[in-house]
Short mmCIF file of C-alpha atoms in Angstrom, two decimals:
data_model
loop_
_atom_site.label_atom_id
_atom_site.label_comp_id
_atom_site.label_asym_id
_atom_site.label_seq_id
_atom_site.Cartn_x
_atom_site.Cartn_y
_atom_site.Cartn_z
CA UNK A 4 5.26 -9.34 -30.03
CA UNK A 5 2.51 -11.62 -31.29
CA UNK A 6 0.79 -11.75 -27.89
CA UNK A 7 0.72 -7.93 -27.77
CA UNK A 8 -0.75 -7.61 -31.25
CA UNK A 9 -3.56 -10.04 -30.41
CA UNK A 10 -4.36 -8.43 -27.06
CA UNK A 11 -7.92 -7.09 -26.81
CA UNK A 12 -8.61 -3.83 -24.99
CA UNK A 13 -11.89 -4.40 -23.16
CA UNK A 14 -12.10 -1.46 -20.76
CA UNK A 15 -10.63 2.02 -20.88
CA UNK A 16 -11.08 4.11 -17.75
CA UNK A 17 -10.82 7.83 -18.46
CA UNK A 18 -10.25 10.34 -15.69
CA UNK A 19 -12.52 12.94 -17.28
CA UNK A 20 -11.57 15.58 -14.72
CA UNK A 21 -9.48 15.89 -11.59
CA UNK A 22 -12.32 17.89 -10.00
CA UNK A 23 -14.43 16.26 -7.32
CA UNK A 24 -16.96 17.41 -4.74
CA UNK A 25 -15.61 14.89 -2.21
CA UNK A 26 -12.20 14.25 -0.60
CA UNK A 27 -12.27 10.50 -0.06
CA UNK A 28 -9.68 9.01 2.26
CA UNK A 29 -8.78 6.23 -0.20
CA UNK A 30 -8.77 8.27 -3.43
CA UNK A 31 -6.06 7.56 -6.00
CA UNK A 32 -5.75 11.21 -7.09
CA UNK A 33 -2.87 13.36 -5.87
CA UNK A 34 -3.83 16.69 -7.48
CA UNK A 35 -6.44 19.12 -6.17
CA UNK A 36 -9.35 20.75 -7.97
CA UNK A 37 -7.06 23.64 -8.88
CA UNK A 38 -5.38 21.35 -11.43
CA UNK A 39 -8.63 21.01 -13.41
CA UNK A 40 -7.40 23.55 -15.96
CA UNK A 41 -5.10 20.75 -17.17
CA UNK A 42 -8.05 18.48 -18.00
CA UNK A 43 -8.36 17.50 -21.65
CA UNK A 44 -10.35 20.08 -23.58
CA UNK A 45 -13.54 19.08 -25.38
CA UNK A 46 -11.65 18.84 -28.68
CA UNK A 47 -8.84 16.79 -27.12
CA UNK A 48 -11.38 14.50 -25.41
CA UNK A 49 -13.17 13.92 -28.71
CA UNK A 50 -9.82 13.01 -30.27
CA UNK A 51 -9.25 10.47 -27.48
CA UNK A 52 -12.66 8.99 -28.24
CA UNK A 53 -11.81 8.82 -31.94
CA UNK A 54 -8.52 7.08 -31.13
CA UNK A 55 -10.31 4.54 -28.95
CA UNK A 56 -12.89 3.89 -31.67
CA UNK A 57 -10.09 3.34 -34.20
CA UNK A 58 -8.46 0.82 -31.86
CA UNK A 59 -11.80 -0.88 -31.27
CA UNK A 60 -12.55 -1.26 -34.98
CA UNK A 61 -9.25 -3.11 -35.40
CA UNK A 62 -10.20 -5.81 -32.85
CA UNK A 63 -13.13 -8.25 -32.55
CA UNK A 64 -15.04 -6.04 -30.10
CA UNK A 65 -15.50 -2.39 -29.17
CA UNK A 66 -14.14 -1.43 -25.75
CA UNK A 67 -16.19 -0.07 -22.88
CA UNK A 68 -15.26 3.53 -22.08
CA UNK A 69 -15.78 4.27 -18.39
CA UNK A 70 -16.22 7.99 -17.78
CA UNK A 71 -14.60 8.36 -14.37
CA UNK A 72 -12.83 11.00 -12.33
CA UNK A 73 -12.51 12.80 -9.97
CA UNK A 74 -16.22 13.19 -10.30
CA UNK A 75 -17.24 13.10 -13.98
CA UNK A 76 -20.48 14.98 -13.30
CA UNK A 77 -18.31 18.01 -12.47
CA UNK A 78 -17.42 18.20 -16.18
CA UNK A 79 -19.71 20.56 -18.15
CA UNK A 80 -19.39 18.76 -21.49
CA UNK A 81 -19.78 15.24 -20.06
CA UNK A 82 -22.98 14.33 -21.87
CA UNK A 83 -21.72 15.77 -25.16
CA UNK A 84 -18.70 13.47 -24.89
CA UNK A 85 -20.81 10.44 -23.91
CA UNK A 86 -22.95 11.03 -27.02
CA UNK A 87 -19.78 11.30 -29.10
CA UNK A 88 -18.55 7.95 -27.79
CA UNK A 89 -21.91 6.29 -28.34
CA UNK A 90 -22.01 7.55 -31.95
CA UNK A 91 -18.67 5.88 -32.72
CA UNK A 92 -19.84 2.48 -31.46
CA UNK A 93 -17.97 2.66 -28.15
CA UNK A 94 -19.89 1.30 -25.14
CA UNK A 95 -20.16 4.11 -22.53
CA UNK A 96 -20.36 3.59 -18.76
CA UNK A 97 -20.19 6.01 -15.85
CA UNK A 98 -18.42 5.81 -12.47
CA UNK A 99 -19.62 8.36 -9.92
CA UNK A 100 -19.96 9.00 -6.20
CA UNK A 101 -23.68 9.47 -6.85
CA UNK A 102 -24.08 12.63 -4.77
CA UNK A 103 -24.64 14.93 -7.77
CA UNK A 104 -27.33 12.80 -9.39
CA UNK A 105 -30.74 14.48 -9.23
CA UNK A 106 -33.83 13.83 -11.34
CA UNK A 107 -32.51 15.93 -14.24
CA UNK A 108 -29.07 14.28 -14.22
CA UNK A 109 -30.68 10.82 -14.16
CA UNK A 110 -32.74 11.72 -17.23
CA UNK A 111 -29.59 12.96 -18.99
CA UNK A 112 -27.78 9.74 -18.11
CA UNK A 113 -30.69 7.68 -19.46
CA UNK A 114 -30.88 9.66 -22.70
CA UNK A 115 -27.11 9.62 -23.24
CA UNK A 116 -26.96 5.87 -23.80
CA UNK A 117 -24.91 5.00 -20.73
CA UNK A 118 -25.14 1.19 -20.33
CA UNK A 119 -24.34 1.11 -16.62
CA UNK A 120 -23.65 3.49 -13.75
CA UNK A 121 -21.30 2.49 -10.94
CA UNK A 122 -21.99 4.29 -7.65
CA UNK A 123 -19.54 4.06 -4.76
CA UNK A 124 -20.90 2.97 -1.38
CA UNK A 125 -18.16 2.26 1.13
CA UNK A 126 -20.46 1.18 3.90
CA UNK A 127 -24.03 0.19 4.64
CA UNK A 128 -24.49 3.04 7.11
CA UNK A 129 -23.89 6.78 6.99
CA UNK A 130 -21.43 6.54 9.88
CA UNK A 131 -19.08 4.22 7.98
CA UNK A 132 -19.52 5.61 4.46
CA UNK A 133 -19.31 9.30 5.41
CA UNK A 134 -16.10 8.76 7.39
CA UNK A 135 -14.32 7.36 4.32
CA UNK A 136 -15.91 9.93 1.98
CA UNK A 137 -15.10 12.71 4.45
CA UNK A 138 -18.40 14.52 3.89
CA UNK A 139 -21.36 14.30 6.21
CA UNK A 140 -24.53 13.48 4.32
CA UNK A 141 -22.75 11.85 1.35
CA UNK A 142 -24.30 8.45 2.15
CA UNK A 143 -27.87 9.73 1.99
CA UNK A 144 -27.11 11.76 -1.12
CA UNK A 145 -25.61 8.72 -2.85
CA UNK A 146 -28.67 6.63 -1.98
CA UNK A 147 -30.91 9.38 -3.33
CA UNK A 148 -28.87 9.41 -6.54
CA UNK A 149 -29.33 5.63 -6.85
CA UNK A 150 -33.07 6.11 -6.36
CA UNK A 151 -33.19 8.56 -9.28
CA UNK A 152 -31.26 6.08 -11.44
CA UNK A 153 -33.65 3.30 -10.51
CA UNK A 154 -36.66 5.46 -11.45
CA UNK A 155 -35.14 5.86 -14.92
CA UNK A 156 -34.43 2.09 -15.07
CA UNK A 157 -30.69 2.64 -15.50
CA UNK A 158 -28.61 -0.47 -14.65
CA UNK A 159 -26.62 0.35 -11.54
CA UNK A 160 -23.75 -1.37 -9.76
CA UNK A 161 -22.35 -0.67 -6.30
CA UNK A 162 -18.60 -0.22 -5.86
CA UNK A 163 -17.13 -0.80 -2.40
CA UNK A 164 -13.48 -0.24 -1.47
CA UNK A 165 -12.68 -2.74 1.26
CA UNK A 166 -10.69 -1.52 4.28
CA UNK A 167 -10.43 -2.45 7.96
CA UNK A 168 -12.92 0.34 8.65
CA UNK A 169 -15.74 -1.19 6.61
CA UNK A 170 -14.79 -4.88 6.23
CA UNK A 171 -17.39 -5.88 8.81
CA UNK A 172 -20.14 -4.44 6.60
CA UNK A 173 -19.37 -6.47 3.48
CA UNK A 174 -22.54 -8.56 3.61
CA UNK A 175 -24.56 -5.53 4.73
CA UNK A 176 -23.45 -3.62 1.61
CA UNK A 177 -24.38 -6.66 -0.49
CA UNK A 178 -27.88 -6.71 1.05
CA UNK A 179 -28.18 -2.93 0.64
CA UNK A 180 -27.28 -3.27 -3.04
CA UNK A 181 -30.11 -5.79 -3.44
CA UNK A 182 -32.57 -3.55 -1.63
CA UNK A 183 -31.88 -0.53 -3.86
CA UNK A 184 -32.23 -2.56 -7.06
CA UNK A 185 -28.56 -2.74 -8.06
CA UNK A 186 -27.60 -5.48 -10.49
CA UNK A 187 -23.97 -5.86 -9.42
CA UNK A 188 -21.52 -5.39 -6.56
CA UNK A 189 -17.84 -4.79 -7.30
CA UNK A 190 -15.44 -5.06 -4.37
CA UNK A 191 -12.22 -3.05 -4.68
CA UNK A 192 -9.23 -4.11 -2.62
CA UNK A 193 -7.34 -1.06 -1.37
CA UNK A 194 -4.20 -0.17 -3.32
CA UNK A 195 -1.75 2.16 -1.51
CA UNK A 196 -1.55 5.00 -4.04
CA UNK A 197 -2.62 8.64 -3.85
CA UNK A 198 -4.45 9.41 -0.60
CA UNK A 199 -4.64 5.66 -0.07
CA UNK A 200 -0.94 5.65 0.87
CA UNK A 201 -1.78 7.36 4.16
CA UNK A 202 -4.90 5.25 4.71
CA UNK A 203 -2.95 2.06 4.02
CA UNK A 204 -0.80 2.60 7.11
CA UNK A 205 -3.84 2.24 9.38
CA UNK A 206 -6.59 0.60 7.34
CA UNK A 207 -4.99 -1.90 4.97
CA UNK A 208 -6.16 -5.46 5.54
CA UNK A 209 -3.44 -8.03 6.15
CA UNK A 210 -2.93 -10.83 3.58
CA UNK A 211 -4.67 -13.24 5.93
CA UNK A 212 -7.61 -10.84 6.38
CA UNK A 213 -7.87 -10.43 2.60
CA UNK A 214 -8.00 -14.21 2.27
CA UNK A 215 -10.88 -14.44 4.75
CA UNK A 216 -12.78 -11.59 3.10
CA UNK A 217 -12.40 -13.20 -0.31
CA UNK A 218 -13.85 -16.41 1.07
CA UNK A 219 -16.78 -14.34 2.35
CA UNK A 220 -17.18 -12.72 -1.07
CA UNK A 221 -17.11 -16.18 -2.62
CA UNK A 222 -19.95 -17.29 -0.36
CA UNK A 223 -22.00 -14.23 -1.36
CA UNK A 224 -21.08 -14.72 -4.99
CA UNK A 225 -22.28 -18.33 -4.91
CA UNK A 226 -25.83 -17.14 -4.19
CA UNK A 227 -26.02 -15.93 -7.83
CA UNK A 228 -28.34 -13.08 -6.79
CA UNK A 229 -26.12 -10.26 -8.03
CA UNK A 230 -23.18 -9.99 -10.38
CA UNK A 231 -20.05 -10.03 -8.24
CA UNK A 232 -16.55 -8.95 -9.17
CA UNK A 233 -13.38 -8.34 -7.20
CA UNK A 234 -11.14 -5.57 -8.52
CA UNK A 235 -7.49 -5.28 -7.50
CA UNK A 236 -7.87 -8.66 -5.80
CA UNK A 237 -6.71 -11.01 -8.56
CA UNK A 238 -6.16 -13.90 -6.13
CA UNK A 239 -9.96 -14.15 -6.06
CA UNK A 240 -9.55 -16.14 -9.28
CA UNK A 241 -7.62 -18.71 -7.22
CA UNK A 242 -10.23 -18.64 -4.43
CA UNK A 243 -13.20 -19.40 -6.71
CA UNK A 244 -11.31 -22.33 -8.20
CA UNK A 245 -10.32 -23.73 -4.83
CA UNK A 246 -13.89 -23.35 -3.56
CA UNK A 247 -15.44 -24.92 -6.66
CA UNK A 248 -17.35 -21.79 -7.69
CA UNK A 249 -15.53 -21.43 -11.00
CA UNK A 250 -16.29 -25.03 -11.95
CA UNK A 251 -19.96 -24.62 -10.98
CA UNK A 252 -20.23 -21.53 -13.17
CA UNK A 253 -18.54 -23.25 -16.06
CA UNK A 254 -20.93 -26.21 -15.78
CA UNK A 255 -23.91 -23.86 -15.70
CA UNK A 256 -22.65 -21.92 -18.71
CA UNK A 257 -22.09 -25.14 -20.69
CA UNK A 258 -25.66 -26.14 -19.86
CA UNK A 259 -26.90 -22.91 -21.41
CA UNK A 260 -27.63 -21.02 -18.20
CA UNK A 261 -26.55 -17.51 -17.33
CA UNK A 262 -23.48 -17.02 -15.18
CA UNK A 263 -23.97 -13.86 -13.08
CA UNK A 264 -20.88 -11.73 -12.80
CA UNK A 265 -18.71 -13.77 -15.15
CA UNK A 266 -20.51 -13.23 -18.43
CA UNK A 267 -19.48 -9.60 -18.72
CA UNK A 268 -17.99 -7.72 -21.62
CA UNK A 269 -15.88 -10.37 -23.30
CA UNK A 270 -14.83 -12.12 -20.09
CA UNK A 271 -11.32 -11.83 -18.69
CA UNK A 272 -8.01 -13.53 -19.25
CA UNK A 273 -6.47 -13.00 -15.79
CA UNK A 274 -7.31 -11.58 -12.39
CA UNK A 275 -5.03 -8.57 -12.80
CA UNK A 276 -5.94 -6.97 -16.13
CA UNK A 277 -3.56 -4.01 -15.91
CA UNK A 278 -2.30 -3.56 -19.44
CA UNK A 279 -3.95 -6.80 -20.58
CA UNK A 280 -7.60 -5.90 -21.06
CA UNK A 281 -7.58 -2.56 -19.27
CA UNK A 282 -6.02 0.88 -19.68
CA UNK A 283 -6.36 4.09 -17.70
CA UNK A 284 -6.07 7.55 -19.26
CA UNK A 285 -5.42 10.37 -16.82
CA UNK A 286 -7.00 13.80 -16.99
CA UNK A 287 -4.01 15.22 -18.91
CA UNK A 288 -3.93 12.35 -21.45
CA UNK A 289 -1.25 10.19 -19.83
CA UNK A 290 -1.79 6.45 -20.31
CA UNK A 291 -1.27 3.95 -17.49
CA UNK A 292 -1.78 0.15 -17.23
CA UNK A 293 -4.49 0.86 -14.64
CA UNK A 294 -5.56 3.71 -12.40
CA UNK A 295 -3.45 2.45 -9.50
CA UNK A 296 -0.18 1.71 -11.27
CA UNK A 297 1.79 4.93 -11.94
CA UNK A 298 3.89 3.61 -14.82
CA UNK A 299 3.48 6.12 -17.65
CA UNK A 300 3.14 4.36 -21.01
CA UNK A 301 2.63 7.43 -23.18
CA UNK A 302 0.27 10.33 -23.79
CA UNK A 303 -2.65 10.41 -26.25
CA UNK A 304 -1.84 14.04 -27.12
CA UNK A 305 1.57 12.94 -28.42
CA UNK A 306 1.06 9.36 -29.56
CA UNK A 307 -1.84 7.32 -30.93
CA UNK A 308 -3.59 5.09 -28.43
CA UNK A 309 -3.27 2.13 -30.80
CA UNK A 310 0.52 2.56 -30.90
CA UNK A 311 0.74 2.74 -27.11
CA UNK A 312 -1.44 -0.35 -26.73
CA UNK A 313 0.48 -2.28 -29.37
CA UNK A 314 4.09 -1.20 -28.86
CA UNK A 315 4.69 -0.15 -25.26
CA UNK A 316 7.34 -2.35 -23.63
CA UNK A 317 5.95 -2.09 -20.09
CA UNK A 318 2.54 -3.29 -21.26
CA UNK A 319 4.15 -6.14 -23.20
CA UNK A 320 6.07 -7.24 -20.11
CA UNK A 321 2.96 -7.21 -17.90
CA UNK A 322 1.15 -9.44 -20.39
CA UNK A 323 3.75 -12.17 -20.02
CA UNK A 324 2.99 -14.24 -16.91
CA UNK A 325 6.35 -15.96 -17.33
CA UNK A 326 8.00 -12.66 -16.34
CA UNK A 327 6.38 -12.68 -12.89
CA UNK A 328 8.86 -12.87 -10.02
CA UNK A 329 8.94 -14.32 -6.52
CA UNK A 330 6.22 -16.75 -5.50
CA UNK A 331 3.94 -15.35 -8.26
CA UNK A 332 6.43 -16.57 -10.84
CA UNK A 333 6.21 -20.21 -9.70
CA UNK A 334 2.54 -20.23 -8.66
CA UNK A 335 0.28 -22.70 -10.42
CA UNK A 336 -2.42 -20.00 -10.55
CA UNK A 337 -0.25 -17.33 -12.17
CA UNK A 338 -2.08 -17.48 -15.51
CA UNK A 339 -5.49 -16.88 -13.93
CA UNK A 340 -4.39 -14.57 -11.11
CA UNK A 341 -1.20 -12.71 -11.95
CA UNK A 342 -1.06 -10.88 -8.61
CA UNK A 343 -1.81 -7.17 -8.28
CA UNK A 344 0.90 -5.39 -10.23
CA UNK A 345 0.04 -2.05 -8.61
CA UNK A 346 0.50 -3.33 -5.05
CA UNK A 347 3.74 -5.04 -6.08
CA UNK A 348 4.97 -1.72 -7.51
CA UNK A 349 3.87 0.24 -4.41
CA UNK A 350 5.72 -2.19 -2.12
CA UNK A 351 8.93 -2.69 -4.11
CA UNK A 352 9.10 -0.29 -7.08
CA UNK A 353 9.01 -3.39 -9.33
CA UNK A 354 5.66 -4.09 -10.97
CA UNK A 355 6.61 -7.71 -11.72
CA UNK A 356 7.46 -8.57 -8.10
CA UNK A 357 5.27 -10.97 -6.13
CA UNK A 358 1.88 -9.82 -4.82
CA UNK A 359 2.60 -8.57 -1.28
CA UNK A 360 -0.96 -9.05 0.00
CA UNK A 361 -1.54 -12.68 -0.94
CA UNK A 362 -1.44 -15.23 1.87
CA UNK A 363 -1.22 -18.24 -0.45
CA UNK A 364 2.11 -20.08 -0.53
CA UNK A 365 2.27 -22.16 -3.71
CA UNK A 366 3.73 -25.65 -3.22
CA UNK A 367 6.22 -24.85 -5.97
CA UNK A 368 7.69 -22.10 -3.79
CA UNK A 369 8.59 -24.53 -1.01
CA UNK A 370 9.87 -27.45 -3.07
#
């Protein structure tokens, strides 16, 4: 249990509401807007924030609380709750589709103390983005939202979910992010949950295609122009080591230089951080290892967040790389990668099974 007790929660993603003004093809949510009456009330949300602050005070650093959704800007008390989090010492961030950000909302975001806003752009053109977002005009509205954020000097990152439909625009999205003044690009590898289960049948990249795209991301990353991060693609940690990027960053950091994209909030211990440095709290208070892994670890309305983080057996198992199975269990990169536990669960029902979308065959698996 010692490893569990010493584990640091770095990021908590909170599904502030199930409501959303879009119906994205790759969304993780299964419920419709009609389920919004089940969202945590203002009082319950403030209790969640208090629980997170209590957990944070018991560890060396305060976590980042990402106000997500659905679409968080659909929640009337959003800025009241952001202010509440800020007052407790929690670091607040916002994840949005960007289409509801006007000049007034950008001012509210600036004044609330949000440290960064993540806006989703799933293509560099309206044709590609709008098809995935399933709303004509959403691309232009998202770009307008980013413009308002830039005018208020709010640090902004671009999130892109990589599919067959938009994989050819990876570098174009990177260049677009630069042109709109973003400071970071986070690439999300599709996980077949929620609406993404249907999309995965036609638009999921193959393991070999993922490998090639990660090499492309590595080449973009090596430019050191923007912060780059791959989410739900833990084998990227293997790629950057094989390509020498990790060593170059380490050398630069030791020399006292900045290391774009890797000097984030406390760093990371492994590619897949589900249950290690990350938790996801659903709109009804249920706690999951991440937003894509539907293994219920408790509910903050019934149990303290600190107790869930410290005592849950599923979380403890995920933290132990020696419990990994299949080729992940014998891989020499298992401590820095870990494989995507959510994709393993979606494919097999076993979250400790081998990563099904990794093309790498470790030598240990063939000996």
